[in-house]
Short mmCIF file of C-alpha atoms in Angstrom, two decimals:
data_model
loop_
_atom_site.label_atom_id
_atom_site.label_comp_id
_atom_site.label_asym_id
_atom_site.label_seq_id
_atom_site.Cartn_x
_atom_site.Cartn_y
_atom_site.Cartn_z
CA MET A 1 -18.10 -35.57 -31.54
CA LYS A 2 -21.20 -35.29 -30.41
CA ILE A 3 -23.02 -32.34 -30.52
CA GLY A 4 -26.51 -32.08 -28.00
CA VAL A 5 -28.83 -28.68 -30.50
CA TYR A 6 -31.26 -26.95 -27.38
CA VAL A 7 -33.45 -24.84 -29.58
CA GLY A 8 -35.71 -22.97 -26.86
CA SER A 9 -36.15 -19.25 -26.25
CA PHE A 10 -34.75 -18.57 -23.24
CA ASN A 11 -36.86 -16.85 -21.83
CA PRO A 12 -35.38 -16.24 -19.63
CA VAL A 13 -32.68 -18.48 -18.95
CA HIS A 14 -33.30 -20.31 -15.98
CA SER A 15 -31.34 -22.84 -13.84
CA GLY A 16 -33.47 -25.86 -14.86
CA HIS A 17 -32.58 -25.34 -18.65
CA MET A 18 -28.83 -24.78 -16.93
CA ARG A 19 -29.68 -28.35 -15.20
CA LEU A 20 -29.91 -30.48 -17.88
CA VAL A 21 -27.06 -29.05 -20.15
CA LYS A 22 -24.45 -29.79 -17.18
CA GLY A 23 -26.14 -33.15 -16.89
CA LEU A 24 -25.50 -34.07 -20.64
CA LEU A 25 -21.88 -32.72 -20.09
CA GLU A 26 -21.09 -34.45 -16.91
CA LYS A 27 -22.68 -37.92 -17.25
CA LYS A 28 -20.43 -37.52 -21.26
CA ILE A 29 -23.92 -38.65 -23.11
CA VAL A 30 -22.86 -35.64 -25.75
CA ASP A 31 -19.18 -33.77 -25.36
CA SER A 32 -20.91 -29.99 -26.20
CA VAL A 33 -23.84 -28.33 -26.34
CA HIS A 34 -25.35 -25.45 -29.13
CA ILE A 35 -28.07 -23.45 -26.91
CA VAL A 36 -30.31 -22.16 -30.36
CA PRO A 37 -32.18 -18.87 -28.65
CA THR A 38 -35.11 -18.21 -31.36
CA GLU A 39 -37.02 -15.33 -32.55
CA GLY A 40 -40.23 -14.65 -31.64
CA TYR A 41 -42.55 -16.38 -34.33
CA TRP A 42 -45.68 -17.73 -32.34
CA GLU A 43 -46.30 -14.76 -30.76
CA LYS A 44 -45.08 -15.17 -26.89
CA ARG A 45 -45.28 -13.01 -23.94
CA ASP A 46 -42.88 -10.57 -23.19
CA LEU A 47 -40.46 -12.20 -25.48
CA LEU A 48 -37.24 -10.70 -25.31
CA PRO A 49 -35.88 -9.67 -28.46
CA ARG A 50 -33.17 -12.24 -29.12
CA LYS A 51 -29.82 -10.35 -28.60
CA GLU A 52 -30.99 -9.71 -25.22
CA ARG A 53 -31.31 -13.08 -24.44
CA ILE A 54 -28.90 -14.07 -26.71
CA LYS A 55 -26.94 -11.82 -24.19
CA MET A 56 -27.40 -13.39 -20.66
CA LEU A 57 -27.29 -16.79 -22.39
CA LYS A 58 -23.40 -15.45 -22.67
CA PHE A 59 -23.32 -15.97 -18.54
CA TYR A 60 -23.50 -19.22 -19.06
CA GLU A 61 -20.93 -20.12 -22.55
CA THR A 62 -18.35 -22.65 -21.81
CA ASP A 63 -15.90 -23.89 -23.89
CA SER A 64 -18.19 -27.41 -24.63
CA ILE A 65 -21.14 -24.81 -24.23
CA HIS A 66 -21.62 -22.87 -27.46
CA ILE A 67 -24.46 -19.67 -28.09
CA GLU A 68 -25.31 -19.38 -31.73
CA GLU A 69 -25.39 -15.57 -32.02
CA GLY A 70 -26.32 -15.90 -36.29
CA THR A 71 -28.93 -16.20 -38.46
CA VAL A 72 -32.45 -18.75 -36.55
CA TYR A 73 -34.49 -20.24 -38.52
CA PRO A 74 -38.10 -21.23 -37.78
CA TYR A 75 -38.26 -24.63 -38.44
CA THR A 76 -36.05 -26.91 -35.92
CA TYR A 77 -35.77 -28.96 -38.93
CA GLN A 78 -34.28 -26.20 -40.45
CA ILE A 79 -31.36 -24.77 -37.47
CA LEU A 80 -30.30 -28.58 -37.50
CA ARG A 81 -29.98 -28.36 -41.08
CA LYS A 82 -27.10 -25.01 -40.91
CA LEU A 83 -25.37 -26.82 -37.93
CA GLN A 84 -24.76 -29.64 -39.21
CA LYS A 85 -23.43 -27.66 -42.14
CA GLN A 86 -21.26 -26.17 -40.00
CA TYR A 87 -19.90 -29.09 -38.19
CA PRO A 88 -20.06 -32.36 -40.93
CA LYS A 89 -18.03 -34.47 -39.01
CA GLU A 90 -20.09 -34.03 -35.77
CA GLU A 91 -23.09 -36.13 -35.33
CA LEU A 92 -25.86 -33.73 -33.47
CA TYR A 93 -28.36 -34.66 -30.96
CA LEU A 94 -31.63 -32.84 -31.10
CA LEU A 95 -32.47 -32.03 -27.20
CA MET A 96 -35.95 -31.98 -25.95
CA GLY A 97 -37.81 -31.94 -22.66
CA ALA A 98 -40.25 -34.29 -22.67
CA ASP A 99 -43.51 -31.63 -22.50
CA GLN A 100 -43.18 -31.29 -26.18
CA LEU A 101 -43.30 -35.38 -27.21
CA PRO A 102 -47.09 -35.21 -27.34
CA ASN A 103 -47.13 -31.63 -29.76
CA LEU A 104 -44.55 -33.53 -32.12
CA SER A 105 -45.88 -35.59 -35.23
CA LYS A 106 -47.53 -32.11 -35.66
CA TRP A 107 -43.74 -30.27 -36.32
CA GLN A 108 -42.17 -29.01 -39.77
CA CYS A 109 -40.50 -31.39 -41.66
CA LEU A 110 -40.12 -34.27 -39.44
CA GLU A 111 -38.59 -37.35 -41.64
CA GLU A 112 -36.07 -34.99 -41.73
CA LEU A 113 -36.17 -33.67 -38.07
CA PHE A 114 -36.05 -37.71 -37.43
CA ARG A 115 -32.36 -38.32 -39.02
CA TYR A 116 -31.15 -37.28 -35.61
CA PRO A 117 -30.75 -39.10 -31.90
CA ILE A 118 -33.55 -37.18 -29.47
CA ILE A 119 -32.32 -36.64 -26.04
CA VAL A 120 -35.67 -36.19 -24.20
CA PHE A 121 -35.37 -34.96 -20.56
CA ARG A 122 -37.98 -35.93 -18.61
CA ARG A 123 -40.63 -33.61 -16.84
CA ASN A 124 -43.00 -33.80 -14.04
CA GLN A 125 -43.31 -37.84 -14.04
CA MET A 126 -44.66 -38.03 -17.48
CA GLU A 127 -44.67 -41.53 -18.83
CA ILE A 128 -43.78 -40.53 -22.35
CA GLU A 129 -42.66 -44.07 -23.46
CA ASP A 130 -46.31 -44.16 -25.29
CA TYR A 131 -45.36 -40.94 -26.90
CA ILE A 132 -41.94 -42.40 -27.95
CA LYS A 133 -44.04 -46.02 -29.06
CA THR A 134 -46.20 -44.06 -32.22
CA LEU A 135 -42.90 -42.21 -33.79
CA PRO A 136 -41.23 -45.19 -34.28
CA ASP A 137 -39.08 -43.48 -37.19
CA ALA A 138 -36.83 -41.51 -33.91
CA THR A 139 -34.72 -42.75 -31.90
CA PHE A 140 -35.02 -41.05 -28.78
CA LEU A 141 -33.10 -41.23 -25.70
CA VAL A 142 -34.62 -40.99 -23.00
CA VAL A 143 -32.42 -39.32 -19.66
CA ASP A 144 -33.86 -38.61 -16.13
CA PHE A 145 -32.33 -36.03 -14.05
CA ASP A 146 -32.93 -34.35 -10.64
CA GLU A 147 -35.73 -32.03 -12.30
CA ILE A 148 -35.96 -27.87 -11.71
CA ASP A 149 -40.29 -27.40 -10.62
CA ILE A 150 -40.05 -23.60 -12.29
CA SER A 151 -40.42 -22.37 -15.37
CA SER A 152 -39.51 -19.02 -16.97
CA THR A 153 -43.08 -18.14 -16.94
CA GLU A 154 -43.08 -18.08 -12.80
CA ILE A 155 -39.85 -16.26 -12.91
CA ARG A 156 -41.44 -13.84 -15.26
CA LYS A 157 -44.20 -13.57 -13.02
CA ALA A 158 -42.24 -12.86 -10.57
CA LEU A 159 -40.49 -9.88 -11.43
CA GLN A 160 -43.37 -8.13 -12.75
CA THR A 161 -45.16 -8.75 -9.44
CA GLY A 162 -42.12 -8.17 -6.99
CA LYS A 163 -43.32 -11.14 -5.75
CA ASN A 164 -41.83 -14.41 -4.24
CA PRO A 165 -37.88 -12.70 -4.74
CA GLY A 166 -36.65 -15.46 -3.31
CA ILE A 167 -36.97 -17.86 -6.51
CA LEU A 168 -35.30 -14.61 -8.48
CA LYS A 169 -31.84 -16.02 -6.32
CA GLU A 170 -32.50 -19.53 -6.72
CA TYR A 171 -33.34 -19.97 -10.63
CA LEU A 172 -31.55 -17.44 -11.47
CA HIS A 173 -27.87 -16.76 -12.58
CA GLN A 174 -26.55 -13.28 -10.07
CA GLY A 175 -25.62 -12.02 -13.77
CA VAL A 176 -28.94 -13.33 -15.75
CA LEU A 177 -30.56 -10.94 -12.33
CA SER A 178 -28.76 -7.65 -12.28
CA TYR A 179 -28.62 -7.90 -16.30
CA ILE A 180 -32.20 -7.71 -16.20
CA LYS A 181 -32.64 -5.34 -14.00
CA GLU A 182 -30.71 -2.64 -15.01
CA ASN A 183 -32.35 -2.81 -17.65
CA HIS A 184 -36.31 -3.46 -16.67
CA TYR A 185 -37.05 -6.42 -18.42
CA TYR A 186 -39.80 -8.14 -17.91
CA GLU A 187 -41.72 -5.42 -15.57
CA ASN A 188 -45.12 -4.94 -16.19
CA GLY A 189 -44.62 -3.05 -19.43
CA ARG A 190 -48.84 -2.49 -19.75
CA CYS A 191 -48.29 -0.10 -16.64
CA MET A 192 -45.56 1.82 -17.33
CA MET A 193 -47.16 2.45 -21.47
CA LEU A 194 -50.03 3.40 -19.88
CA GLU A 195 -48.45 5.83 -18.20
CA ASP A 196 -46.68 7.47 -20.25
CA ILE A 197 -50.10 7.60 -23.13
CA VAL A 198 -51.31 8.83 -19.85
CA LYS A 199 -48.26 11.88 -19.51
CA LYS A 200 -48.64 12.82 -23.41
CA MET A 201 -52.36 12.88 -23.85
CA LYS A 202 -53.10 15.74 -20.92
CA GLN A 203 -49.91 17.34 -22.20
CA LYS A 204 -51.87 17.84 -25.69
CA LYS A 205 -54.73 18.09 -23.77
CA LYS A 206 -56.78 14.63 -25.21
CA THR A 207 -59.52 12.74 -24.16
CA ILE A 208 -59.93 9.33 -24.98
CA SER A 209 -63.15 6.81 -24.46
CA THR A 210 -64.68 3.40 -24.95
CA MET A 211 -66.52 0.23 -25.72
CA GLU A 212 -66.06 -2.84 -24.81
CA SER A 213 -67.13 -6.46 -24.87
CA CYS A 214 -64.78 -9.13 -24.36
CA THR A 215 -62.94 -7.61 -22.53
CA GLY A 216 -65.25 -6.82 -20.13
CA GLY A 217 -63.96 -3.34 -19.43
CA GLY A 218 -60.27 -4.74 -18.36
CA LEU A 219 -58.98 -1.99 -20.38
CA ALA A 220 -60.66 1.32 -18.99
CA ASN A 221 -59.84 0.38 -15.44
CA ALA A 222 -56.18 -0.46 -16.42
CA ILE A 223 -56.10 3.02 -17.75
CA THR A 224 -58.43 5.04 -14.59
CA ASN A 225 -55.78 3.29 -12.54
CA VAL A 226 -52.79 5.58 -13.58
CA PRO A 227 -53.16 9.31 -11.66
CA GLY A 228 -54.15 11.82 -13.48
CA ALA A 229 -56.20 9.74 -14.90
CA SER A 230 -59.16 11.42 -14.47
CA GLU A 231 -58.08 14.32 -17.29
CA VAL A 232 -57.79 12.20 -19.90
CA PHE A 233 -60.58 9.31 -19.76
CA HIS A 234 -64.00 10.57 -20.55
CA PHE A 235 -66.01 7.19 -21.28
CA GLY A 236 -66.14 4.04 -20.86
CA ALA A 237 -68.90 1.12 -21.50
CA VAL A 238 -69.51 -2.50 -21.31
CA THR A 239 -71.64 -3.89 -24.71
CA TYR A 240 -72.11 -7.87 -24.33
CA SER A 241 -75.27 -7.34 -26.51
CA ASN A 242 -75.77 -6.02 -29.88
CA GLY A 243 -78.33 -4.16 -28.67
CA TYR A 244 -76.64 -1.58 -26.48
CA LYS A 245 -74.07 -1.83 -29.04
CA MET A 246 -76.86 -0.16 -31.14
CA LYS A 247 -78.28 2.32 -28.18
CA MET A 248 -74.74 3.38 -28.28
CA GLY A 249 -74.51 4.45 -31.63
CA VAL A 250 -73.33 1.21 -33.32
CA PRO A 251 -75.46 1.03 -37.27
CA SER A 252 -77.73 -2.54 -36.83
CA GLU A 253 -76.46 -2.96 -40.75
CA VAL A 254 -72.97 -3.02 -39.93
CA ILE A 255 -74.12 -5.94 -37.58
CA ASP A 256 -76.53 -7.78 -39.90
CA THR A 257 -73.79 -7.24 -43.00
CA TYR A 258 -70.45 -8.23 -40.93
CA THR A 259 -71.51 -9.76 -37.18
CA VAL A 260 -70.64 -8.80 -34.29
CA TYR A 261 -67.42 -10.86 -34.27
CA SER A 262 -65.94 -8.39 -37.16
CA LYS A 263 -63.64 -5.74 -37.53
CA GLU A 264 -66.72 -3.53 -39.56
CA THR A 265 -67.88 -4.08 -35.84
CA ALA A 266 -64.89 -2.65 -33.43
CA THR A 267 -64.57 0.50 -35.30
CA ALA A 268 -68.21 1.51 -35.57
CA MET A 269 -67.91 0.93 -31.76
CA ALA A 270 -64.93 3.35 -31.47
CA ARG A 271 -66.53 5.61 -33.99
CA ALA A 272 -69.92 5.71 -31.47
CA ILE A 273 -68.05 6.01 -28.23
CA GLN A 274 -66.02 8.73 -29.88
CA ALA A 275 -68.95 10.90 -31.26
CA PHE A 276 -70.97 9.57 -28.12
CA THR A 277 -68.43 11.71 -25.57
CA GLY A 278 -66.87 13.75 -27.89
CA SER A 279 -63.62 12.26 -26.55
CA ASP A 280 -60.20 13.18 -28.44
CA TYR A 281 -59.85 8.77 -29.89
CA GLY A 282 -62.77 6.21 -29.20
CA ILE A 283 -61.37 3.24 -28.35
CA GLY A 284 -64.02 0.51 -29.10
CA ILE A 285 -63.27 -3.94 -28.83
CA THR A 286 -64.79 -7.34 -29.84
CA GLY A 287 -64.52 -10.62 -30.55
CA LYS A 288 -64.33 -14.31 -28.33
CA LEU A 289 -62.02 -15.39 -25.81
CA SER A 290 -62.47 -18.77 -25.94
CA ASP A 291 -65.81 -19.53 -24.78
CA MET A 292 -69.26 -20.27 -27.16
CA ASP A 293 -71.36 -16.92 -26.87
CA PRO A 294 -74.73 -18.81 -27.38
CA ASN A 295 -76.46 -15.87 -29.21
CA ASN A 296 -74.23 -15.31 -31.75
CA PRO A 297 -72.64 -18.67 -32.54
CA VAL A 298 -70.86 -17.34 -35.52
CA GLY A 299 -66.69 -15.87 -36.05
CA GLU A 300 -63.73 -17.45 -34.56
CA ASP A 301 -62.75 -18.81 -31.56
CA ASP A 302 -59.36 -17.39 -29.48
CA GLN A 303 -59.76 -14.30 -31.81
CA VAL A 304 -60.38 -10.71 -31.22
CA PHE A 305 -61.03 -6.96 -32.45
CA ILE A 306 -59.93 -3.76 -32.03
CA THR A 307 -60.05 -0.16 -33.46
CA ILE A 308 -58.53 2.53 -31.54
CA TYR A 309 -60.13 5.60 -33.84
CA GLU A 310 -58.69 9.09 -33.92
CA LYS A 311 -61.39 12.22 -34.74
CA GLU A 312 -59.20 14.68 -35.48
CA THR A 313 -57.13 12.54 -38.37
CA ASP A 314 -61.02 10.77 -39.37
CA ARG A 315 -57.58 7.22 -38.75
CA GLU A 316 -58.22 3.71 -38.14
CA ASP A 317 -56.48 1.81 -36.86
CA PRO A 318 -57.54 -1.82 -36.27
CA LEU A 319 -56.24 -4.86 -35.20
CA ILE A 320 -56.61 -8.54 -35.45
CA LEU A 321 -55.62 -10.42 -33.16
CA LYS A 322 -55.52 -14.72 -31.59
CA VAL A 323 -55.32 -14.87 -28.54
CA SER A 324 -54.01 -18.45 -27.05
CA GLN A 325 -53.30 -17.46 -23.13
CA SER A 326 -54.77 -21.01 -20.86
CA THR A 327 -57.57 -18.22 -18.44
CA ARG A 328 -59.62 -15.08 -19.70
CA GLU A 329 -57.23 -13.16 -17.37
CA GLU A 330 -54.32 -13.60 -19.59
CA ASN A 331 -55.59 -13.10 -21.99
CA LYS A 332 -57.68 -9.34 -21.32
CA GLU A 333 -54.00 -8.37 -20.32
CA TYR A 334 -52.87 -9.25 -23.92
CA LEU A 335 -55.85 -7.57 -25.36
CA ILE A 336 -54.79 -4.47 -22.90
CA LYS A 337 -50.95 -4.44 -23.13
CA LYS A 338 -51.20 -4.80 -27.62
CA ILE A 339 -54.33 -1.77 -27.42
CA ALA A 340 -51.28 0.48 -25.48
CA GLU A 341 -48.84 -0.72 -27.81
CA GLU A 342 -50.14 0.90 -31.07
CA LEU A 343 -52.01 4.24 -27.90
CA GLN A 344 -48.64 5.00 -27.55
CA LYS A 345 -47.41 5.02 -31.47
CA MET A 346 -50.47 7.26 -32.42
CA ILE A 347 -50.73 9.79 -28.97
#
């Protein structure tokens, strides 16, 4: 028997995924498909817990479509190794979209991975034969199905914004859509968290101020968008230049010693804005969102340093985050959500 192994985040599963699976079964290219939802190893945005994605996949489970619920490993070759032990007499095929081919050479343990034939779904009219030629040790089977021009990212965006409700009905199983709505998944979690934070701060009579660099006032804007935030938000400073960081109270020796892109500078920013405003909490943010700063050539691209400082306990909560979205706006959104998550824990 031929078993197709389909590894992915399925966040959420949609009809594009399942059309490919059912196409393989209908054409008898494989006899069954095992769908393996991965864990959140690479900080995927808005990734639901694996058990929740499994529940949604269960709406599609049949005699020929199986959902792997047990322990899953971080690397695909480990997943295949585990399944081969479970099904020692069966022939396993790895399923993947053509868009994964350009990075396939970077996957872990290719020698073992290439022991299995790979079924590739052509995507976006991509000319994949050139990529296949660079991987002569692997066996590829290219299949062409009518492609559904939709992605999980687009579906999550529709759920978060409330726009394009038609694509949800068209591309999501009704059971999946109902489950998502019942549990309020993929809603704007950042807004919900900030509303909760403002509410708790009002109850505890706490206040907060921010000093932001790379986020450009995005955090202050997000907080002040919450009704009633004027009772808790004291002040927001946007300090792109080192000079103005120092005018706001950041010691020059901290920047000189550790550079402006550092945990120490973020902490000094948080403490300085707290002291300047007398707030209960101060937040400092510094780092790079891809663009090079000609005035500060040091530091790693796509790395951001954040510190939340609590005056009452003299507690510093530093974060070092990597950003990887395609736009600055998406990166800022990610950072603000992460800060909101940390604030929820502290307040």
